[in-house]
Amino acid sequence: MNKGRWNAITDVPNVHVGHVTLHKKINEEDTICTGVTAILPHNQNSFEQKVPAASFVLNGFGKTAGLIQIEELGVLESPIMLTNTFSVGAVLEGTLQHMLQENPSIGDSTSSLNIVVGECNDSHLNSMRLMAVRPEHAQNAIQYAESGPVQQGAVGAGKGMICYGVKGGIGSSSRIVDNEDQPYTVGVLSLTNFGNAHECKFAKWQQEQIDKPDGSVIIVVATNAPVDARQLKRFAKRASIGLGRTGTHIHNGSGDIIICFSNAYTIPHTSNSFTEEYSILRDDTDVMNNLFQAVIEATEESIYQSLLHAETTTGRKNRMISKGQL
């Protein structure tokens, strides 16, 4: 299928992505090699103007925050944040501080807030026990978020990640779905930290088995197609097919989690009406099948892109993970 201008999640109009990357050798044992990535669903106030959303847990060995309320209510009301496993709390705190500054009513005259933070374990390269990511890094990632080309590879939350035995990290891709009325865009951003070299369907490298935890992958799917939370759940399930095309066996200790949202319309936090009216796509149309295909293709390529843009990285205990040869 045709790709968007940037071949990235930011081809979906008004989606923004920002990174903060941390890389510093502390001593012979410890190196900070991690970061934060922020994905903003639109350019409005994400609490006041929520978007329909869904998630799908392919394998639940993960510590992502915020999925329970997405599952229950079918809306996203914060940026989607990505980081390492031990920094979920700090990133949630920083994002909360940002949202409280933007919304004085939260926790006062209105309800609380559901923040979504996804994670992967980067402890092979990153001295994760130092918990170097602080709340201000999350705030900065949100502030740095922009449309246009997306930095990929060993950046942001992807700095210390390993995929198929070589350097992984952030990857993104997009597809355009033609429609008589207007084209729709599907964009995907993946944080790749999973798999062994022998599983990879396209590997041109021979890597010895790395003694590390199984790893994880977080896949974020965005679209401007008018769909609801139920249909986005169907998108999320299709993303797992794109992931599987690359060869992963979905290991026991892998947290493989997919989060989907649409910014085709927003759901106001408050309303004077008891009802809401939206126009959404019918399921039994060719365009829905094409959207499924777009999700699968963009997810698969986002994983390739995370490897393609990665760079050889040295982390804690002088461990070096090389860039794979695609």
mmCIF file of C-alpha atoms in Angstrom:
data_model
loop_
_atom_site.group_PDB
_atom_site.id
_atom_site.type_symbol
_atom_site.label_atom_id
_atom_site.label_comp_id
_atom_site.label_asym_id
_atom_site.label_seq_id
_atom_site.Cartn_x
_atom_site.Cartn_y
_atom_site.Cartn_z
ATOM 1 C CA MET A 1 0.000 0.000 0.000
ATOM 2 C CA ASN A 2 1.101 3.604 -0.481
ATOM 3 C CA LYS A 3 3.008 5.227 2.363
ATOM 4 C CA GLY A 4 2.495 8.680 3.813
ATOM 5 C CA ARG A 5 4.810 11.621 3.249
ATOM 6 C CA TRP A 6 7.058 10.804 6.212
ATOM 7 C CA ASN A 7 6.336 7.063 6.367
ATOM 8 C CA ALA A 8 5.716 7.597 10.063
ATOM 9 C CA ILE A 9 2.956 7.792 12.659
ATOM 10 C CA THR A 10 3.012 11.582 12.208
ATOM 11 C CA ASP A 11 1.458 11.142 8.762
ATOM 12 C CA VAL A 12 -1.782 10.861 10.704
ATOM 13 C CA PRO A 13 -2.784 14.537 10.876
ATOM 14 C CA ASN A 14 -2.025 16.311 14.165
ATOM 15 C CA VAL A 15 -0.161 13.397 15.758
ATOM 16 C CA HIS A 16 3.083 14.572 17.382
ATOM 17 C CA VAL A 17 6.120 12.632 18.645
ATOM 18 C CA GLY A 18 8.893 13.786 20.991
ATOM 19 C CA HIS A 19 11.964 12.148 22.531
ATOM 20 C CA VAL A 20 14.391 12.663 25.371
ATOM 21 C CA THR A 21 17.511 10.483 25.090
ATOM 22 C CA LEU A 22 19.878 9.808 27.989
ATOM 23 C CA HIS A 23 23.310 8.261 27.389
ATOM 24 C CA LYS A 24 26.127 8.740 29.895
ATOM 25 C CA LYS A 25 28.851 6.437 31.210
ATOM 26 C CA ILE A 26 28.965 6.685 35.009
ATOM 27 C CA ASN A 27 31.821 4.260 35.739
ATOM 28 C CA GLU A 28 33.131 0.892 34.501
ATOM 29 C CA GLU A 29 29.990 -0.837 35.733
ATOM 30 C CA ASP A 30 27.203 1.664 35.170
ATOM 31 C CA THR A 31 25.970 3.497 32.083
ATOM 32 C CA ILE A 32 22.742 5.415 31.647
ATOM 33 C CA CYS A 33 21.370 4.310 28.279
ATOM 34 C CA THR A 34 17.651 4.992 28.143
ATOM 35 C CA GLY A 35 15.055 7.698 27.523
ATOM 36 C CA VAL A 36 11.448 8.741 27.078
ATOM 37 C CA THR A 37 9.198 8.970 24.029
ATOM 38 C CA ALA A 38 5.900 10.875 23.946
ATOM 39 C CA ILE A 39 3.100 10.381 21.405
ATOM 40 C CA LEU A 40 0.430 13.088 21.401
ATOM 41 C CA PRO A 41 -2.877 12.038 19.790
ATOM 42 C CA HIS A 42 -3.672 15.534 18.506
ATOM 43 C CA ASN A 43 -2.758 19.186 18.971
ATOM 44 C CA GLN A 44 -5.564 19.946 21.428
ATOM 45 C CA ASN A 45 -5.933 19.432 25.170
ATOM 46 C CA SER A 46 -5.954 15.641 25.414
ATOM 47 C CA PHE A 47 -7.924 15.596 28.684
ATOM 48 C CA GLU A 48 -10.636 17.982 27.543
ATOM 49 C CA GLN A 49 -10.803 16.392 24.086
ATOM 50 C CA LYS A 50 -10.430 12.655 24.478
ATOM 51 C CA VAL A 51 -10.080 10.229 21.566
ATOM 52 C CA PRO A 52 -11.478 6.718 21.091
ATOM 53 C CA ALA A 53 -8.892 4.079 21.942
ATOM 54 C CA ALA A 54 -8.357 0.392 22.587
ATOM 55 C CA SER A 55 -5.591 -1.952 23.645
ATOM 56 C CA PHE A 56 -4.706 -5.578 23.071
ATOM 57 C CA VAL A 57 -2.360 -7.582 25.275
ATOM 58 C CA LEU A 58 -0.766 -10.269 23.139
ATOM 59 C CA ASN A 59 1.433 -11.429 26.026
ATOM 60 C CA GLY A 60 1.009 -9.849 29.433
ATOM 61 C CA PHE A 61 4.526 -9.940 30.917
ATOM 62 C CA GLY A 62 4.520 -6.147 31.100
ATOM 63 C CA LYS A 63 4.026 -3.213 33.437
ATOM 64 C CA THR A 64 2.196 -0.733 31.222
ATOM 65 C CA ALA A 65 0.094 1.769 33.172
ATOM 66 C CA GLY A 66 -3.357 2.978 32.148
ATOM 67 C CA LEU A 67 -4.734 0.061 30.139
ATOM 68 C CA ILE A 68 -7.542 -0.827 32.577
ATOM 69 C CA GLN A 69 -9.458 2.399 31.996
ATOM 70 C CA ILE A 70 -8.883 2.274 28.229
ATOM 71 C CA GLU A 71 -10.383 -1.220 28.287
ATOM 72 C CA GLU A 72 -13.362 -0.069 30.338
ATOM 73 C CA LEU A 73 -14.176 3.327 28.783
ATOM 74 C CA GLY A 74 -12.608 3.107 25.331
ATOM 75 C CA VAL A 75 -10.981 6.558 25.450
ATOM 76 C CA LEU A 76 -7.482 8.011 25.662
ATOM 77 C CA GLU A 77 -7.089 11.231 27.661
ATOM 78 C CA SER A 78 -3.313 11.700 27.883
ATOM 79 C CA PRO A 79 -0.212 11.424 25.725
ATOM 80 C CA ILE A 80 1.047 7.867 25.288
ATOM 81 C CA MET A 81 4.433 7.712 26.994
ATOM 82 C CA LEU A 82 7.165 5.098 26.496
ATOM 83 C CA THR A 83 10.220 4.394 28.673
ATOM 84 C CA ASN A 84 12.074 1.604 30.507
ATOM 85 C CA THR A 85 10.462 -0.705 33.056
ATOM 86 C CA PHE A 86 11.767 0.976 36.210
ATOM 87 C CA SER A 87 10.867 4.472 34.980
ATOM 88 C CA VAL A 88 7.124 4.012 34.538
ATOM 89 C CA GLY A 89 6.495 5.773 37.847
ATOM 90 C CA ALA A 90 8.719 8.767 37.106
ATOM 91 C CA VAL A 91 7.287 9.200 33.626
ATOM 92 C CA LEU A 92 3.739 8.920 34.929
ATOM 93 C CA GLU A 93 4.532 11.576 37.552
ATOM 94 C CA GLY A 94 6.052 13.949 35.004
ATOM 95 C CA THR A 95 3.158 13.492 32.607
ATOM 96 C CA LEU A 96 0.719 14.047 35.453
ATOM 97 C CA GLN A 97 2.503 17.294 36.371
ATOM 98 C CA HIS A 98 2.237 18.442 32.763
ATOM 99 C CA MET A 99 -1.454 17.593 32.610
ATOM 100 C CA LEU A 100 -2.225 19.263 35.945
ATOM 101 C CA GLN A 101 -0.568 22.470 34.768
ATOM 102 C CA GLU A 102 -2.633 22.328 31.588
ATOM 103 C CA ASN A 103 -5.874 21.437 33.399
ATOM 104 C CA PRO A 104 -6.381 23.147 36.779
ATOM 105 C CA SER A 105 -9.722 21.370 37.221
ATOM 106 C CA ILE A 106 -8.240 17.837 37.372
ATOM 107 C CA GLY A 107 -8.450 16.483 40.899
ATOM 108 C CA ASP A 108 -10.345 19.578 42.039
ATOM 109 C CA SER A 109 -13.631 20.364 40.352
ATOM 110 C CA THR A 110 -13.571 17.391 37.982
ATOM 111 C CA SER A 111 -12.406 13.780 37.946
ATOM 112 C CA SER A 112 -8.950 12.237 38.119
ATOM 113 C CA LEU A 113 -6.805 11.381 35.113
ATOM 114 C CA ASN A 114 -5.722 8.185 33.362
ATOM 115 C CA ILE A 115 -2.151 8.361 32.037
ATOM 116 C CA VAL A 116 -0.799 5.677 29.697
ATOM 117 C CA VAL A 117 2.863 4.673 30.063
ATOM 118 C CA GLY A 118 4.304 1.707 28.154
ATOM 119 C CA GLU A 119 7.642 0.105 28.973
ATOM 120 C CA CYS A 120 10.310 -2.358 27.905
ATOM 121 C CA ASN A 121 13.227 -3.762 29.912
ATOM 122 C CA ASP A 122 16.492 -2.170 28.707
ATOM 123 C CA SER A 123 18.630 -3.472 31.602
ATOM 124 C CA HIS A 124 21.175 -5.242 29.380
ATOM 125 C CA LEU A 125 22.535 -1.875 28.204
ATOM 126 C CA ASN A 126 21.026 0.513 30.730
ATOM 127 C CA SER A 127 21.781 0.635 34.454
ATOM 128 C CA MET A 128 18.070 0.520 35.071
ATOM 129 C CA ARG A 129 18.439 0.284 38.869
ATOM 130 C CA LEU A 130 19.764 3.860 38.907
ATOM 131 C CA MET A 131 16.334 5.078 37.742
ATOM 132 C CA ALA A 132 17.962 7.909 35.816
ATOM 133 C CA VAL A 133 14.738 8.983 34.104
ATOM 134 C CA ARG A 134 13.096 11.731 36.132
ATOM 135 C CA PRO A 135 9.673 13.404 35.847
ATOM 136 C CA GLU A 136 11.138 16.403 34.011
ATOM 137 C CA HIS A 137 12.331 14.122 31.211
ATOM 138 C CA ALA A 138 8.728 13.126 30.536
ATOM 139 C CA GLN A 139 7.684 16.772 30.536
ATOM 140 C CA ASN A 140 10.484 17.620 28.107
ATOM 141 C CA ALA A 141 9.537 14.785 25.747
ATOM 142 C CA ILE A 142 5.991 16.171 25.607
ATOM 143 C CA GLN A 143 7.282 19.691 25.008
ATOM 144 C CA TYR A 144 9.610 18.487 22.234
ATOM 145 C CA ALA A 145 6.821 16.610 20.432
ATOM 146 C CA GLU A 146 6.247 17.733 16.870
ATOM 147 C CA SER A 147 4.756 16.638 13.583
ATOM 148 C CA GLY A 148 6.852 15.798 10.528
ATOM 149 C CA PRO A 149 9.712 13.271 10.326
ATOM 150 C CA VAL A 150 10.137 11.038 13.362
ATOM 151 C CA GLN A 151 13.553 10.331 14.854
ATOM 152 C CA GLN A 152 13.981 6.567 14.903
ATOM 153 C CA GLY A 153 16.377 3.908 16.114
ATOM 154 C CA ALA A 154 18.392 4.348 19.324
ATOM 155 C CA VAL A 155 16.526 7.435 20.517
ATOM 156 C CA GLY A 156 14.135 8.231 23.331
ATOM 157 C CA ALA A 157 12.728 5.136 24.975
ATOM 158 C CA GLY A 158 14.533 3.071 22.341
ATOM 159 C CA LYS A 159 18.059 4.064 23.350
ATOM 160 C CA GLY A 160 18.833 0.863 25.257
ATOM 161 C CA MET A 161 16.564 -1.610 23.461
ATOM 162 C CA ILE A 162 17.633 -4.810 21.674
ATOM 163 C CA CYS A 163 15.644 -6.565 18.926
ATOM 164 C CA TYR A 164 16.471 -9.945 17.375
ATOM 165 C CA GLY A 165 19.910 -9.864 18.977
ATOM 166 C CA VAL A 166 20.917 -6.525 17.442
ATOM 167 C CA LYS A 167 20.211 -2.904 18.224
ATOM 168 C CA GLY A 168 16.520 -2.073 18.208
ATOM 169 C CA GLY A 169 14.548 0.890 19.486
ATOM 170 C CA ILE A 170 11.994 3.222 17.910
ATOM 171 C CA GLY A 171 10.562 2.463 14.472
ATOM 172 C CA SER A 172 7.660 3.989 12.588
ATOM 173 C CA SER A 173 5.750 3.581 9.345
ATOM 174 C CA SER A 174 2.455 4.558 7.704
ATOM 175 C CA ARG A 175 0.013 3.496 5.014
ATOM 176 C CA ILE A 176 -2.654 5.359 3.053
ATOM 177 C CA VAL A 177 -6.075 3.790 2.542
ATOM 178 C CA ASP A 178 -7.920 5.169 -0.471
ATOM 179 C CA ASN A 179 -11.572 5.952 -0.024
ATOM 180 C CA GLU A 180 -14.111 7.589 -2.319
ATOM 181 C CA ASP A 181 -14.814 10.437 0.090
ATOM 182 C CA GLN A 182 -11.331 10.946 1.503
ATOM 183 C CA PRO A 183 -8.177 8.894 2.080
ATOM 184 C CA TYR A 184 -7.430 7.625 5.564
ATOM 185 C CA THR A 185 -4.006 7.240 7.122
ATOM 186 C CA VAL A 186 -2.756 4.544 9.476
ATOM 187 C CA GLY A 187 0.493 5.211 11.320
ATOM 188 C CA VAL A 188 2.423 2.956 13.663
ATOM 189 C CA LEU A 189 5.238 3.585 16.125
ATOM 190 C CA SER A 190 6.909 0.580 17.757
ATOM 191 C CA LEU A 191 9.347 0.233 20.627
ATOM 192 C CA THR A 192 11.223 -2.974 19.810
ATOM 193 C CA ASN A 193 13.010 -5.012 22.463
ATOM 194 C CA PHE A 194 12.216 -8.625 21.665
ATOM 195 C CA GLY A 195 13.283 -11.829 19.951
ATOM 196 C CA ASN A 196 16.419 -13.830 19.219
ATOM 197 C CA ALA A 197 18.393 -13.706 15.982
ATOM 198 C CA HIS A 198 17.383 -17.196 14.858
ATOM 199 C CA GLU A 199 13.696 -16.232 14.925
ATOM 200 C CA CYS A 200 14.089 -13.266 12.598
ATOM 201 C CA LYS A 201 12.736 -13.937 9.092
ATOM 202 C CA PHE A 202 14.963 -11.372 7.388
ATOM 203 C CA ALA A 203 18.183 -11.511 9.464
ATOM 204 C CA LYS A 204 21.504 -11.315 7.620
ATOM 205 C CA TRP A 205 23.462 -11.588 10.834
ATOM 206 C CA GLN A 206 24.655 -14.450 13.003
ATOM 207 C CA GLN A 207 24.463 -13.454 16.646
ATOM 208 C CA GLU A 208 25.356 -15.493 19.698
ATOM 209 C CA GLN A 209 22.542 -15.810 22.195
ATOM 210 C CA ILE A 210 22.565 -12.784 24.518
ATOM 211 C CA ASP A 211 22.027 -13.543 28.198
ATOM 212 C CA LYS A 212 19.235 -11.085 28.900
ATOM 213 C CA PRO A 213 15.536 -11.034 29.827
ATOM 214 C CA ASP A 214 13.085 -12.000 27.082
ATOM 215 C CA GLY A 215 12.208 -8.374 26.314
ATOM 216 C CA SER A 216 9.024 -6.777 25.034
ATOM 217 C CA VAL A 217 7.433 -4.673 22.318
ATOM 218 C CA ILE A 218 5.010 -1.755 22.565
ATOM 219 C CA ILE A 219 3.109 -0.970 19.361
ATOM 220 C CA VAL A 220 1.123 2.260 19.041
ATOM 221 C CA VAL A 221 -1.335 2.483 16.138
ATOM 222 C CA ALA A 222 -2.897 5.811 15.139
ATOM 223 C CA THR A 223 -5.452 6.600 12.451
ATOM 224 C CA ASN A 224 -7.724 9.385 11.283
ATOM 225 C CA ALA A 225 -10.328 6.898 10.074
ATOM 226 C CA PRO A 226 -13.662 7.415 11.890
ATOM 227 C CA VAL A 227 -13.825 4.264 13.998
ATOM 228 C CA ASP A 228 -14.845 3.543 17.572
ATOM 229 C CA ALA A 229 -13.138 1.716 20.426
ATOM 230 C CA ARG A 230 -14.553 -1.668 19.413
ATOM 231 C CA GLN A 231 -13.187 -1.315 15.899
ATOM 232 C CA LEU A 232 -9.844 -0.079 17.247
ATOM 233 C CA LYS A 233 -9.612 -3.286 19.266
ATOM 234 C CA ARG A 234 -9.878 -5.129 15.957
ATOM 235 C CA PHE A 235 -7.048 -2.965 14.600
ATOM 236 C CA ALA A 236 -4.919 -3.820 17.617
ATOM 237 C CA LYS A 237 -5.379 -7.533 17.019
ATOM 238 C CA ARG A 238 -4.282 -7.111 13.380
ATOM 239 C CA ALA A 239 -1.108 -5.357 14.521
ATOM 240 C CA SER A 240 -0.060 -8.629 16.134
ATOM 241 C CA ILE A 241 -0.075 -10.201 12.665
ATOM 242 C CA GLY A 242 2.375 -7.583 11.436
ATOM 243 C CA LEU A 243 4.557 -8.328 14.439
ATOM 244 C CA GLY A 244 4.373 -12.061 13.773
ATOM 245 C CA ARG A 245 5.417 -11.618 10.144
ATOM 246 C CA THR A 246 8.872 -10.597 11.334
ATOM 247 C CA GLY A 247 9.371 -13.966 13.031
ATOM 248 C CA THR A 248 8.964 -13.504 16.786
ATOM 249 C CA HIS A 249 7.798 -16.453 18.881
ATOM 250 C CA ILE A 250 6.249 -14.187 21.572
ATOM 251 C CA HIS A 251 8.385 -15.423 24.479
ATOM 252 C CA ASN A 252 7.095 -16.250 27.942
ATOM 253 C CA GLY A 253 8.731 -13.189 29.501
ATOM 254 C CA SER A 254 7.824 -10.745 26.742
ATOM 255 C CA GLY A 255 5.299 -7.969 27.275
ATOM 256 C CA ASP A 256 3.727 -7.540 23.834
ATOM 257 C CA ILE A 257 1.168 -4.759 24.051
ATOM 258 C CA ILE A 258 -0.679 -2.801 21.363
ATOM 259 C CA ILE A 259 -2.452 0.530 21.889
ATOM 260 C CA CYS A 260 -4.650 2.048 19.169
ATOM 261 C CA PHE A 261 -6.419 5.373 18.850
ATOM 262 C CA SER A 262 -8.285 7.436 16.267
ATOM 263 C CA ASN A 263 -8.302 11.232 16.178
ATOM 264 C CA ALA A 264 -11.018 11.443 13.526
ATOM 265 C CA TYR A 265 -13.270 12.908 16.205
ATOM 266 C CA THR A 266 -12.911 13.845 19.853
ATOM 267 C CA ILE A 267 -15.059 13.166 22.880
ATOM 268 C CA PRO A 268 -15.414 16.233 25.127
ATOM 269 C CA HIS A 269 -14.755 15.769 28.827
ATOM 270 C CA THR A 270 -17.925 17.697 29.665
ATOM 271 C CA SER A 271 -21.155 18.202 27.768
ATOM 272 C CA ASN A 272 -24.615 19.622 28.371
ATOM 273 C CA SER A 273 -26.124 16.731 26.456
ATOM 274 C CA PHE A 274 -26.912 13.199 27.643
ATOM 275 C CA THR A 275 -25.982 11.792 24.243
ATOM 276 C CA GLU A 276 -23.127 11.922 21.750
ATOM 277 C CA GLU A 277 -23.423 11.441 18.007
ATOM 278 C CA TYR A 278 -20.585 10.357 15.723
ATOM 279 C CA SER A 279 -20.401 8.874 12.255
ATOM 280 C CA ILE A 280 -18.210 5.793 12.071
ATOM 281 C CA LEU A 281 -17.306 3.354 9.326
ATOM 282 C CA ARG A 282 -19.383 0.258 8.826
ATOM 283 C CA ASP A 283 -17.560 -3.003 9.434
ATOM 284 C CA ASP A 284 -18.776 -4.706 6.263
ATOM 285 C CA THR A 285 -16.962 -2.439 3.806
ATOM 286 C CA ASP A 286 -13.878 -2.773 1.655
ATOM 287 C CA VAL A 287 -12.344 0.223 3.378
ATOM 288 C CA MET A 288 -12.382 -1.622 6.725
ATOM 289 C CA ASN A 289 -10.516 -4.558 5.239
ATOM 290 C CA ASN A 290 -8.038 -2.153 3.697
ATOM 291 C CA LEU A 291 -7.530 -0.502 7.077
ATOM 292 C CA PHE A 292 -6.763 -3.919 8.545
ATOM 293 C CA GLN A 293 -4.163 -4.448 5.818
ATOM 294 C CA ALA A 294 -2.689 -1.010 6.485
ATOM 295 C CA VAL A 295 -2.287 -1.784 10.182
ATOM 296 C CA ILE A 296 -0.527 -5.068 9.418
ATOM 297 C CA GLU A 297 1.836 -3.585 6.834
ATOM 298 C CA ALA A 298 2.725 -0.492 8.854
ATOM 299 C CA THR A 299 3.347 -2.555 11.986
ATOM 300 C CA GLU A 300 5.662 -4.953 10.162
ATOM 301 C CA GLU A 301 7.640 -2.136 8.578
ATOM 302 C CA SER A 302 7.879 -0.156 11.818
ATOM 303 C CA ILE A 303 9.874 -3.049 13.280
ATOM 304 C CA TYR A 304 12.206 -3.090 10.270
ATOM 305 C CA GLN A 305 12.626 0.668 10.588
ATOM 306 C CA SER A 306 13.646 0.383 14.247
ATOM 307 C CA LEU A 307 16.539 -1.833 13.125
ATOM 308 C CA LEU A 308 17.357 0.140 10.012
ATOM 309 C CA HIS A 309 17.768 3.410 11.943
ATOM 310 C CA ALA A 310 19.514 1.895 14.956
ATOM 311 C CA GLU A 311 23.194 2.417 15.687
ATOM 312 C CA THR A 312 25.786 0.319 17.477
ATOM 313 C CA THR A 313 25.482 1.218 21.156
ATOM 314 C CA THR A 314 27.714 0.639 24.185
ATOM 315 C CA GLY A 315 26.035 0.388 27.557
ATOM 316 C CA ARG A 316 26.661 -0.786 31.088
ATOM 317 C CA LYS A 317 29.575 -3.131 31.837
ATOM 318 C CA ASN A 318 30.941 -2.020 28.428
ATOM 319 C CA ARG A 319 28.430 -4.253 26.665
ATOM 320 C CA MET A 320 28.136 -3.449 22.975
ATOM 321 C CA ILE A 321 25.120 -4.241 20.823
ATOM 322 C CA SER A 322 25.740 -3.878 17.095
ATOM 323 C CA LYS A 323 23.470 -2.583 14.399
ATOM 324 C CA GLY A 324 22.072 -5.405 12.281
ATOM 325 C CA GLN A 325 22.785 -5.614 8.561
ATOM 326 C CA LEU A 326 19.475 -5.500 6.684
#
